[in-house]
C-alpha cells in the first residue's frame, strides 16, 4: 500500500481507477488534468517488505491512474 496526502485523508483504501473523495478534512484541492503527488509505501504485514523509498501517485483529475517509483529528478519537484 502507498499512503498519500491528497483529497479526503480519513483512512480510505483506494485502487487504481478509483475516484478520490473530498471533505472538510481534505488536503489540497480538486484539480483537472494529469498530475502526481508524493506517496509513501507502508510496511506490508503479509510479506514483511519495509520499503524506504518514495513513490508518485498519478492522477487524471480526481481519478487515480497509477503510481511509479521516484527517480532523482522527482526529488527536486516536491517539498518532501
PDB file of N, CA, C and O in Angstrom:
ATOM      1  N   UNK A   1       0.832  -1.176   0.000  1.00  0.00           N
ATOM      2  CA  UNK A   1       0.000   0.000   0.000  1.00  0.00           C
ATOM      3  C   UNK A   1       0.881   1.244   0.000  1.00  0.00           C
ATOM      4  O   UNK A   1       1.974   1.231   0.536  1.00  0.00           O
ATOM      5  N   UNK A   2       0.334   2.287  -0.583  1.00  0.00           N
ATOM      6  CA  UNK A   2       1.033   3.565  -0.652  1.00  0.00           C
ATOM      7  C   UNK A   2       0.141   4.621  -0.008  1.00  0.00           C
ATOM      8  O   UNK A   2      -1.022   4.772  -0.373  1.00  0.00           O
ATOM      9  N   UNK A   3       0.677   5.326   0.949  1.00  0.00           N
ATOM     10  CA  UNK A   3      -0.065   6.388   1.615  1.00  0.00           C
ATOM     11  C   UNK A   3       0.232   7.706   0.911  1.00  0.00           C
ATOM     12  O   UNK A   3       1.376   7.997   0.574  1.00  0.00           O
ATOM     13  N   UNK A   4      -0.811   8.500   0.676  1.00  0.00           N
ATOM     14  CA  UNK A   4      -0.616   9.827   0.093  1.00  0.00           C
ATOM     15  C   UNK A   4      -1.556  10.801   0.787  1.00  0.00           C
ATOM     16  O   UNK A   4      -2.577  10.411   1.343  1.00  0.00           O
ATOM     17  N   UNK A   5      -1.203  12.065   0.760  1.00  0.00           N
ATOM     18  CA  UNK A   5      -1.973  13.095   1.447  1.00  0.00           C
ATOM     19  C   UNK A   5      -2.578  14.033   0.410  1.00  0.00           C
ATOM     20  O   UNK A   5      -2.088  15.137   0.186  1.00  0.00           O
ATOM     21  N   UNK A   6      -3.660  13.580  -0.208  1.00  0.00           N
ATOM     22  CA  UNK A   6      -4.367  14.375  -1.211  1.00  0.00           C
ATOM     23  C   UNK A   6      -5.817  13.925  -1.200  1.00  0.00           C
ATOM     24  O   UNK A   6      -6.103  12.732  -1.187  1.00  0.00           O
ATOM     25  N   UNK A   7      -6.734  14.862  -1.173  1.00  0.00           N
ATOM     26  CA  UNK A   7      -8.148  14.514  -1.057  1.00  0.00           C
ATOM     27  C   UNK A   7      -8.491  14.242   0.393  1.00  0.00           C
ATOM     28  O   UNK A   7      -7.781  14.648   1.312  1.00  0.00           O
ATOM     29  N   UNK A   8      -9.603  13.546   0.615  1.00  0.00           N
ATOM     30  CA  UNK A   8     -10.025  13.224   1.973  1.00  0.00           C
ATOM     31  C   UNK A   8      -9.005  12.283   2.602  1.00  0.00           C
ATOM     32  O   UNK A   8      -8.651  11.271   2.022  1.00  0.00           O
ATOM     33  N   UNK A   9      -8.536  12.620   3.774  1.00  0.00           N
ATOM     34  CA  UNK A   9      -7.437  11.864   4.389  1.00  0.00           C
ATOM     35  C   UNK A   9      -7.911  11.007   5.560  1.00  0.00           C
ATOM     36  O   UNK A   9      -7.217  10.854   6.550  1.00  0.00           O
ATOM     37  N   UNK A  10      -9.093  10.405   5.430  1.00  0.00           N
ATOM     38  CA  UNK A  10      -9.638   9.599   6.509  1.00  0.00           C
ATOM     39  C   UNK A  10      -9.513   8.098   6.217  1.00  0.00           C
ATOM     40  O   UNK A  10     -10.493   7.402   6.023  1.00  0.00           O
ATOM     41  N   UNK A  11      -8.303   7.598   6.131  1.00  0.00           N
ATOM     42  CA  UNK A  11      -8.005   6.172   6.035  1.00  0.00           C
ATOM     43  C   UNK A  11      -8.802   5.410   4.975  1.00  0.00           C
ATOM     44  O   UNK A  11      -9.262   4.303   5.202  1.00  0.00           O
ATOM     45  N   UNK A  12      -8.971   6.006   3.826  1.00  0.00           N
ATOM     46  CA  UNK A  12      -9.617   5.302   2.715  1.00  0.00           C
ATOM     47  C   UNK A  12      -8.628   4.339   2.083  1.00  0.00           C
ATOM     48  O   UNK A  12      -7.421   4.575   2.092  1.00  0.00           O
ATOM     49  N   UNK A  13      -9.117   3.265   1.506  1.00  0.00           N
ATOM     50  CA  UNK A  13      -8.286   2.352   0.726  1.00  0.00           C
ATOM     51  C   UNK A  13      -8.717   2.490  -0.728  1.00  0.00           C
ATOM     52  O   UNK A  13      -9.840   2.136  -1.083  1.00  0.00           O
ATOM     53  N   UNK A  14      -7.827   3.044  -1.523  1.00  0.00           N
ATOM     54  CA  UNK A  14      -8.120   3.268  -2.934  1.00  0.00           C
ATOM     55  C   UNK A  14      -7.338   2.294  -3.795  1.00  0.00           C
ATOM     56  O   UNK A  14      -6.278   1.808  -3.393  1.00  0.00           O
ATOM     57  N   UNK A  15      -7.825   2.070  -4.984  1.00  0.00           N
ATOM     58  CA  UNK A  15      -7.133   1.278  -6.001  1.00  0.00           C
ATOM     59  C   UNK A  15      -7.020   2.122  -7.264  1.00  0.00           C
ATOM     60  O   UNK A  15      -7.747   3.097  -7.431  1.00  0.00           O
ATOM     61  N   UNK A  16      -6.126   1.717  -8.141  1.00  0.00           N
ATOM     62  CA  UNK A  16      -6.031   2.392  -9.436  1.00  0.00           C
ATOM     63  C   UNK A  16      -7.410   2.321 -10.096  1.00  0.00           C
ATOM     64  O   UNK A  16      -8.053   1.276 -10.103  1.00  0.00           O
ATOM     65  N   UNK A  17      -7.869   3.457 -10.599  1.00  0.00           N
ATOM     66  CA  UNK A  17      -9.185   3.552 -11.220  1.00  0.00           C
ATOM     67  C   UNK A  17     -10.237   4.168 -10.309  1.00  0.00           C
ATOM     68  O   UNK A  17     -11.293   4.582 -10.771  1.00  0.00           O
ATOM     69  N   UNK A  18      -9.953   4.239  -9.004  1.00  0.00           N
ATOM     70  CA  UNK A  18     -10.897   4.837  -8.063  1.00  0.00           C
ATOM     71  C   UNK A  18     -10.835   6.361  -8.138  1.00  0.00           C
ATOM     72  O   UNK A  18      -9.806   6.945  -8.471  1.00  0.00           O
ATOM     73  N   UNK A  19     -11.953   6.978  -7.760  1.00  0.00           N
ATOM     74  CA  UNK A  19     -12.035   8.430  -7.641  1.00  0.00           C
ATOM     75  C   UNK A  19     -11.843   8.786  -6.178  1.00  0.00           C
ATOM     76  O   UNK A  19     -12.489   8.197  -5.311  1.00  0.00           O
ATOM     77  N   UNK A  20     -10.955   9.728  -5.913  1.00  0.00           N
ATOM     78  CA  UNK A  20     -10.721  10.104  -4.514  1.00  0.00           C
ATOM     79  C   UNK A  20     -11.892  10.926  -3.984  1.00  0.00           C
ATOM     80  O   UNK A  20     -12.632  11.547  -4.739  1.00  0.00           O
ATOM     81  N   UNK A  21     -12.041  10.902  -2.676  1.00  0.00           N
ATOM     82  CA  UNK A  21     -13.128  11.607  -2.004  1.00  0.00           C
ATOM     83  C   UNK A  21     -12.651  12.994  -1.560  1.00  0.00           C
ATOM     84  O   UNK A  21     -11.462  13.219  -1.380  1.00  0.00           O
ATOM     85  N   UNK A  22     -13.611  13.888  -1.365  1.00  0.00           N
ATOM     86  CA  UNK A  22     -13.321  15.230  -0.861  1.00  0.00           C
ATOM     87  C   UNK A  22     -14.214  15.510   0.329  1.00  0.00           C
ATOM     88  O   UNK A  22     -15.372  15.111   0.348  1.00  0.00           O
ATOM     89  N   UNK A  23     -13.673  16.156   1.342  1.00  0.00           N
ATOM     90  CA  UNK A  23     -14.440  16.519   2.533  1.00  0.00           C
ATOM     91  C   UNK A  23     -13.793  17.748   3.168  1.00  0.00           C
ATOM     92  O   UNK A  23     -12.825  18.297   2.639  1.00  0.00           O
ATOM     93  N   UNK A  24     -14.290  18.130   4.336  1.00  0.00           N
ATOM     94  CA  UNK A  24     -13.687  19.267   5.036  1.00  0.00           C
ATOM     95  C   UNK A  24     -12.329  18.912   5.624  1.00  0.00           C
ATOM     96  O   UNK A  24     -11.604  19.781   6.073  1.00  0.00           O
ATOM     97  N   UNK A  25     -11.949  17.623   5.626  1.00  0.00           N
ATOM     98  CA  UNK A  25     -10.617  17.192   6.086  1.00  0.00           C
ATOM     99  C   UNK A  25      -9.628  17.054   4.927  1.00  0.00           C
ATOM    100  O   UNK A  25      -8.510  16.601   5.112  1.00  0.00           O
ATOM    101  N   UNK A  26     -10.028  17.399   3.727  1.00  0.00           N
ATOM    102  CA  UNK A  26      -9.230  17.161   2.523  1.00  0.00           C
ATOM    103  C   UNK A  26      -7.929  17.971   2.533  1.00  0.00           C
ATOM    104  O   UNK A  26      -7.871  19.091   3.025  1.00  0.00           O
ATOM    105  N   UNK A  27      -6.911  17.367   1.957  1.00  0.00           N
ATOM    106  CA  UNK A  27      -5.622  18.034   1.711  1.00  0.00           C
ATOM    107  C   UNK A  27      -5.586  18.382   0.234  1.00  0.00           C
ATOM    108  O   UNK A  27      -5.909  17.547  -0.618  1.00  0.00           O
ATOM    109  N   UNK A  28      -5.180  19.586  -0.084  1.00  0.00           N
ATOM    110  CA  UNK A  28      -5.139  20.023  -1.472  1.00  0.00           C
ATOM    111  C   UNK A  28      -6.525  20.451  -1.929  1.00  0.00           C
ATOM    112  O   UNK A  28      -7.427  20.665  -1.126  1.00  0.00           O
ATOM    113  N   UNK A  29      -6.693  20.570  -3.216  1.00  0.00           N
ATOM    114  CA  UNK A  29      -7.991  20.938  -3.789  1.00  0.00           C
ATOM    115  C   UNK A  29      -8.161  20.207  -5.116  1.00  0.00           C
ATOM    116  O   UNK A  29      -7.181  19.798  -5.734  1.00  0.00           O
ATOM    117  N   UNK A  30      -9.418  20.010  -5.548  1.00  0.00           N
ATOM    118  CA  UNK A  30      -9.650  19.292  -6.812  1.00  0.00           C
ATOM    119  C   UNK A  30      -8.886  19.938  -7.962  1.00  0.00           C
ATOM    120  O   UNK A  30      -8.761  21.160  -8.026  1.00  0.00           O
ATOM    121  N   UNK A  31      -8.374  19.101  -8.832  1.00  0.00           N
ATOM    122  CA  UNK A  31      -7.612  19.577  -9.995  1.00  0.00           C
ATOM    123  C   UNK A  31      -8.152  18.926 -11.258  1.00  0.00           C
ATOM    124  O   UNK A  31      -8.873  17.937 -11.195  1.00  0.00           O
ATOM    125  N   UNK A  32      -7.726  19.450 -12.375  1.00  0.00           N
ATOM    126  CA  UNK A  32      -8.037  18.825 -13.655  1.00  0.00           C
ATOM    127  C   UNK A  32      -6.719  18.439 -14.312  1.00  0.00           C
ATOM    128  O   UNK A  32      -5.649  18.920 -13.934  1.00  0.00           O
ATOM    129  N   UNK A  33      -6.789  17.577 -15.284  1.00  0.00           N
ATOM    130  CA  UNK A  33      -5.592  17.168 -15.999  1.00  0.00           C
ATOM    131  C   UNK A  33      -4.788  16.128 -15.242  1.00  0.00           C
ATOM    132  O   UNK A  33      -5.190  15.630 -14.202  1.00  0.00           O
ATOM    133  N   UNK A  34      -3.622  15.825 -15.796  1.00  0.00           N
ATOM    134  CA  UNK A  34      -2.738  14.809 -15.213  1.00  0.00           C
ATOM    135  C   UNK A  34      -1.729  15.466 -14.272  1.00  0.00           C
ATOM    136  O   UNK A  34      -1.171  16.506 -14.597  1.00  0.00           O
ATOM    137  N   UNK A  35      -1.488  14.804 -13.139  1.00  0.00           N
ATOM    138  CA  UNK A  35      -0.507  15.296 -12.169  1.00  0.00           C
ATOM    139  C   UNK A  35      -0.117  14.152 -11.244  1.00  0.00           C
ATOM    140  O   UNK A  35      -0.715  13.072 -11.282  1.00  0.00           O
ATOM    141  N   UNK A  36       0.890  14.386 -10.423  1.00  0.00           N
ATOM    142  CA  UNK A  36       1.374  13.381  -9.480  1.00  0.00           C
ATOM    143  C   UNK A  36       1.513  14.006  -8.097  1.00  0.00           C
ATOM    144  O   UNK A  36       1.781  15.195  -7.977  1.00  0.00           O
ATOM    145  N   UNK A  37       1.304  13.183  -7.075  1.00  0.00           N
ATOM    146  CA  UNK A  37       1.532  13.617  -5.692  1.00  0.00           C
ATOM    147  C   UNK A  37       2.450  12.601  -5.028  1.00  0.00           C
ATOM    148  O   UNK A  37       2.444  11.419  -5.388  1.00  0.00           O
ATOM    149  N   UNK A  38       3.263  13.025  -4.056  1.00  0.00           N
ATOM    150  CA  UNK A  38       4.168  12.096  -3.373  1.00  0.00           C
ATOM    151  C   UNK A  38       3.405  11.016  -2.618  1.00  0.00           C
ATOM    152  O   UNK A  38       2.332  11.266  -2.070  1.00  0.00           O
ATOM    153  N   UNK A  39       3.980   9.822  -2.613  1.00  0.00           N
ATOM    154  CA  UNK A  39       3.406   8.705  -1.881  1.00  0.00           C
ATOM    155  C   UNK A  39       4.471   8.013  -1.052  1.00  0.00           C
ATOM    156  O   UNK A  39       5.661   8.055  -1.384  1.00  0.00           O
ATOM    157  N   UNK A  40       4.040   7.383   0.027  1.00  0.00           N
ATOM    158  CA  UNK A  40       4.938   6.750   0.967  1.00  0.00           C
ATOM    159  C   UNK A  40       4.528   5.293   1.148  1.00  0.00           C
ATOM    160  O   UNK A  40       3.467   5.020   1.726  1.00  0.00           O
ATOM    161  N   UNK A  41       5.333   4.342   0.666  1.00  0.00           N
ATOM    162  CA  UNK A  41       4.985   2.922   0.834  1.00  0.00           C
ATOM    163  C   UNK A  41       4.908   2.551   2.312  1.00  0.00           C
ATOM    164  O   UNK A  41       5.681   3.044   3.129  1.00  0.00           O
ATOM    165  N   UNK A  42       3.939   1.708   2.641  1.00  0.00           N
ATOM    166  CA  UNK A  42       3.774   1.238   4.009  1.00  0.00           C
ATOM    167  C   UNK A  42       4.354  -0.161   4.159  1.00  0.00           C
ATOM    168  O   UNK A  42       4.428  -0.919   3.197  1.00  0.00           O
ATOM    169  N   UNK A  43       4.690  -0.512   5.371  1.00  0.00           N
ATOM    170  CA  UNK A  43       5.176  -1.842   5.692  1.00  0.00           C
ATOM    171  C   UNK A  43       4.079  -2.857   5.364  1.00  0.00           C
ATOM    172  O   UNK A  43       2.911  -2.649   5.667  1.00  0.00           O
ATOM    173  N   UNK A  44       4.453  -3.957   4.736  1.00  0.00           N
ATOM    174  CA  UNK A  44       3.496  -4.992   4.326  1.00  0.00           C
ATOM    175  C   UNK A  44       3.442  -6.105   5.379  1.00  0.00           C
ATOM    176  O   UNK A  44       4.441  -6.789   5.617  1.00  0.00           O
ATOM    177  N   UNK A  45       2.274  -6.286   5.997  1.00  0.00           N
ATOM    178  CA  UNK A  45       2.102  -7.328   7.009  1.00  0.00           C
ATOM    179  C   UNK A  45       2.251  -8.729   6.419  1.00  0.00           C
ATOM    180  O   UNK A  45       2.726  -9.635   7.077  1.00  0.00           O
ATOM    181  N   UNK A  46       1.826  -8.898   5.164  1.00  0.00           N
ATOM    182  CA  UNK A  46       1.824 -10.226   4.551  1.00  0.00           C
ATOM    183  C   UNK A  46       3.210 -10.714   4.168  1.00  0.00           C
ATOM    184  O   UNK A  46       3.550 -11.862   4.395  1.00  0.00           O
ATOM    185  N   UNK A  47       4.025  -9.836   3.577  1.00  0.00           N
ATOM    186  CA  UNK A  47       5.336 -10.305   3.100  1.00  0.00           C
ATOM    187  C   UNK A  47       6.508  -9.746   3.901  1.00  0.00           C
ATOM    188  O   UNK A  47       7.644 -10.165   3.720  1.00  0.00           O
ATOM    189  N   UNK A  48       6.253  -8.757   4.757  1.00  0.00           N
ATOM    190  CA  UNK A  48       7.313  -8.184   5.577  1.00  0.00           C
ATOM    191  C   UNK A  48       8.133  -7.110   4.881  1.00  0.00           C
ATOM    192  O   UNK A  48       9.080  -6.587   5.453  1.00  0.00           O
ATOM    193  N   UNK A  49       7.769  -6.756   3.646  1.00  0.00           N
ATOM    194  CA  UNK A  49       8.518  -5.735   2.911  1.00  0.00           C
ATOM    195  C   UNK A  49       8.402  -4.395   3.622  1.00  0.00           C
ATOM    196  O   UNK A  49       7.309  -3.931   3.946  1.00  0.00           O
ATOM    197  N   UNK A  50       9.539  -3.784   3.888  1.00  0.00           N
ATOM    198  CA  UNK A  50       9.591  -2.466   4.515  1.00  0.00           C
ATOM    199  C   UNK A  50      10.369  -1.556   3.587  1.00  0.00           C
ATOM    200  O   UNK A  50      11.581  -1.414   3.706  1.00  0.00           O
ATOM    201  N   UNK A  51       9.671  -0.944   2.638  1.00  0.00           N
ATOM    202  CA  UNK A  51      10.279  -0.138   1.591  1.00  0.00           C
ATOM    203  C   UNK A  51      10.516   1.276   2.083  1.00  0.00           C
ATOM    204  O   UNK A  51       9.596   1.952   2.517  1.00  0.00           O
ATOM    205  N   UNK A  52      11.754   1.740   2.030  1.00  0.00           N
ATOM    206  CA  UNK A  52      12.078   3.084   2.492  1.00  0.00           C
ATOM    207  C   UNK A  52      12.086   4.110   1.368  1.00  0.00           C
ATOM    208  O   UNK A  52      12.387   5.269   1.598  1.00  0.00           O
ATOM    209  N   UNK A  53      11.763   3.701   0.155  1.00  0.00           N
ATOM    210  CA  UNK A  53      11.747   4.624  -0.968  1.00  0.00           C
ATOM    211  C   UNK A  53      10.468   5.443  -1.014  1.00  0.00           C
ATOM    212  O   UNK A  53       9.624   5.382  -0.124  1.00  0.00           O
ATOM    213  N   UNK A  54      10.338   6.232  -2.053  1.00  0.00           N
ATOM    214  CA  UNK A  54       9.151   7.045  -2.265  1.00  0.00           C
ATOM    215  C   UNK A  54       8.535   6.686  -3.600  1.00  0.00           C
ATOM    216  O   UNK A  54       9.196   6.165  -4.492  1.00  0.00           O
ATOM    217  N   UNK A  55       7.256   7.002  -3.740  1.00  0.00           N
ATOM    218  CA  UNK A  55       6.532   6.787  -4.989  1.00  0.00           C
ATOM    219  C   UNK A  55       5.816   8.076  -5.359  1.00  0.00           C
ATOM    220  O   UNK A  55       5.694   8.983  -4.542  1.00  0.00           O
ATOM    221  N   UNK A  56       5.356   8.131  -6.582  1.00  0.00           N
ATOM    222  CA  UNK A  56       4.477   9.198  -7.017  1.00  0.00           C
ATOM    223  C   UNK A  56       3.166   8.555  -7.431  1.00  0.00           C
ATOM    224  O   UNK A  56       3.151   7.617  -8.228  1.00  0.00           O
ATOM    225  N   UNK A  57       2.072   9.022  -6.848  1.00  0.00           N
ATOM    226  CA  UNK A  57       0.743   8.531  -7.195  1.00  0.00           C
ATOM    227  C   UNK A  57       0.249   9.423  -8.326  1.00  0.00           C
ATOM    228  O   UNK A  57       0.286  10.650  -8.232  1.00  0.00           O
ATOM    229  N   UNK A  58      -0.212   8.794  -9.404  1.00  0.00           N
ATOM    230  CA  UNK A  58      -0.588   9.518 -10.610  1.00  0.00           C
ATOM    231  C   UNK A  58      -2.105   9.679 -10.683  1.00  0.00           C
ATOM    232  O   UNK A  58      -2.850   8.744 -10.393  1.00  0.00           O
ATOM    233  N   UNK A  59      -2.532  10.879 -11.084  1.00  0.00           N
ATOM    234  CA  UNK A  59      -3.950  11.213 -11.176  1.00  0.00           C
ATOM    235  C   UNK A  59      -4.272  11.804 -12.538  1.00  0.00           C
ATOM    236  O   UNK A  59      -3.426  12.414 -13.176  1.00  0.00           O
ATOM    237  N   UNK A  60      -5.533  11.656 -12.933  1.00  0.00           N
ATOM    238  CA  UNK A  60      -6.117  12.419 -14.027  1.00  0.00           C
ATOM    239  C   UNK A  60      -7.399  12.987 -13.438  1.00  0.00           C
ATOM    240  O   UNK A  60      -8.385  12.257 -13.259  1.00  0.00           O
ATOM    241  N   UNK A  61      -7.361  14.259 -13.075  1.00  0.00           N
ATOM    242  CA  UNK A  61      -8.469  14.837 -12.309  1.00  0.00           C
ATOM    243  C   UNK A  61      -8.490  14.185 -10.933  1.00  0.00           C
ATOM    244  O   UNK A  61      -7.476  14.114 -10.262  1.00  0.00           O
ATOM    245  N   UNK A  62      -9.642  13.664 -10.539  1.00  0.00           N
ATOM    246  CA  UNK A  62      -9.782  13.013  -9.237  1.00  0.00           C
ATOM    247  C   UNK A  62      -9.609  11.493  -9.310  1.00  0.00           C
ATOM    248  O   UNK A  62      -9.827  10.801  -8.321  1.00  0.00           O
ATOM    249  N   UNK A  63      -9.232  10.963 -10.462  1.00  0.00           N
ATOM    250  CA  UNK A  63      -9.121   9.513 -10.645  1.00  0.00           C
ATOM    251  C   UNK A  63      -7.656   9.079 -10.534  1.00  0.00           C
ATOM    252  O   UNK A  63      -6.777   9.656 -11.181  1.00  0.00           O
ATOM    253  N   UNK A  64      -7.413   8.056  -9.717  1.00  0.00           N
ATOM    254  CA  UNK A  64      -6.063   7.500  -9.590  1.00  0.00           C
ATOM    255  C   UNK A  64      -5.785   6.661 -10.828  1.00  0.00           C
ATOM    256  O   UNK A  64      -6.529   5.724 -11.143  1.00  0.00           O
ATOM    257  N   UNK A  65      -4.714   7.004 -11.548  1.00  0.00           N
ATOM    258  CA  UNK A  65      -4.408   6.290 -12.786  1.00  0.00           C
ATOM    259  C   UNK A  65      -3.208   5.359 -12.657  1.00  0.00           C
ATOM    260  O   UNK A  65      -2.959   4.547 -13.538  1.00  0.00           O
ATOM    261  N   UNK A  66      -2.428   5.474 -11.582  1.00  0.00           N
ATOM    262  CA  UNK A  66      -1.275   4.600 -11.408  1.00  0.00           C
ATOM    263  C   UNK A  66      -0.330   5.147 -10.361  1.00  0.00           C
ATOM    264  O   UNK A  66      -0.665   6.073  -9.611  1.00  0.00           O
ATOM    265  N   UNK A  67       0.842   4.564 -10.335  1.00  0.00           N
ATOM    266  CA  UNK A  67       1.896   5.020  -9.431  1.00  0.00           C
ATOM    267  C   UNK A  67       3.226   4.580 -10.014  1.00  0.00           C
ATOM    268  O   UNK A  67       3.283   3.704 -10.886  1.00  0.00           O
ATOM    269  N   UNK A  68       4.285   5.217  -9.546  1.00  0.00           N
ATOM    270  CA  UNK A  68       5.616   4.829 -10.005  1.00  0.00           C
ATOM    271  C   UNK A  68       6.639   5.189  -8.933  1.00  0.00           C
ATOM    272  O   UNK A  68       6.386   6.020  -8.064  1.00  0.00           O
ATOM    273  N   UNK A  69       7.777   4.552  -8.997  1.00  0.00           N
ATOM    274  CA  UNK A  69       8.902   4.860  -8.105  1.00  0.00           C
ATOM    275  C   UNK A  69       9.466   6.218  -8.458  1.00  0.00           C
ATOM    276  O   UNK A  69       9.488   6.615  -9.619  1.00  0.00           O
ATOM    277  N   UNK A  70       9.943   6.934  -7.466  1.00  0.00           N
ATOM    278  CA  UNK A  70      10.591   8.212  -7.758  1.00  0.00           C
ATOM    279  C   UNK A  70      11.978   7.964  -8.330  1.00  0.00           C
ATOM    280  O   UNK A  70      12.603   6.936  -8.081  1.00  0.00           O
ATOM    281  N   UNK A  71      12.427   8.927  -9.114  1.00  0.00           N
ATOM    282  CA  UNK A  71      13.805   8.962  -9.607  1.00  0.00           C
ATOM    283  C   UNK A  71      14.424  10.255  -9.075  1.00  0.00           C
ATOM    284  O   UNK A  71      13.732  11.108  -8.517  1.00  0.00           O
ATOM    285  N   UNK A  72      15.700  10.413  -9.227  1.00  0.00           N
ATOM    286  CA  UNK A  72      16.423  11.559  -8.672  1.00  0.00           C
ATOM    287  C   UNK A  72      15.771  12.902  -9.034  1.00  0.00           C
ATOM    288  O   UNK A  72      15.617  13.778  -8.187  1.00  0.00           O
ATOM    289  N   UNK A  73      15.351  13.069 -10.285  1.00  0.00           N
ATOM    290  CA  UNK A  73      14.763  14.342 -10.721  1.00  0.00           C
ATOM    291  C   UNK A  73      13.457  14.647  -9.995  1.00  0.00           C
ATOM    292  O   UNK A  73      13.099  15.808  -9.804  1.00  0.00           O
ATOM    293  N   UNK A  74      12.725  13.604  -9.603  1.00  0.00           N
ATOM    294  CA  UNK A  74      11.464  13.805  -8.891  1.00  0.00           C
ATOM    295  C   UNK A  74      11.678  14.460  -7.542  1.00  0.00           C
ATOM    296  O   UNK A  74      10.843  15.233  -7.078  1.00  0.00           O
ATOM    297  N   UNK A  75      12.761  14.159  -6.897  1.00  0.00           N
ATOM    298  CA  UNK A  75      13.016  14.668  -5.557  1.00  0.00           C
ATOM    299  C   UNK A  75      13.134  16.189  -5.548  1.00  0.00           C
ATOM    300  O   UNK A  75      12.878  16.827  -4.537  1.00  0.00           O
ATOM    301  N   UNK A  76      13.464  16.789  -6.676  1.00  0.00           N
ATOM    302  CA  UNK A  76      13.610  18.233  -6.772  1.00  0.00           C
ATOM    303  C   UNK A  76      12.267  18.939  -6.990  1.00  0.00           C
ATOM    304  O   UNK A  76      12.139  20.120  -6.706  1.00  0.00           O
ATOM    305  N   UNK A  77      11.250  18.208  -7.485  1.00  0.00           N
ATOM    306  CA  UNK A  77       9.957  18.815  -7.800  1.00  0.00           C
ATOM    307  C   UNK A  77       9.083  19.053  -6.584  1.00  0.00           C
ATOM    308  O   UNK A  77       8.194  19.887  -6.617  1.00  0.00           O
ATOM    309  N   UNK A  78       9.304  18.284  -5.522  1.00  0.00           N
ATOM    310  CA  UNK A  78       8.403  18.339  -4.371  1.00  0.00           C
ATOM    311  C   UNK A  78       9.154  18.773  -3.121  1.00  0.00           C
ATOM    312  O   UNK A  78      10.324  18.531  -2.961  1.00  0.00           O
ATOM    313  N   UNK A  79       8.411  19.393  -2.232  1.00  0.00           N
ATOM    314  CA  UNK A  79       8.954  19.771  -0.932  1.00  0.00           C
ATOM    315  C   UNK A  79       8.684  18.612   0.018  1.00  0.00           C
ATOM    316  O   UNK A  79       7.648  18.529   0.663  1.00  0.00           O
ATOM    317  N   UNK A  80       9.593  17.670   0.066  1.00  0.00           N
ATOM    318  CA  UNK A  80       9.410  16.453   0.872  1.00  0.00           C
ATOM    319  C   UNK A  80       9.553  16.835   2.292  1.00  0.00           C
ATOM    320  O   UNK A  80       9.374  16.329   3.232  1.00  0.00           O
TER     321      UNK A  80
END
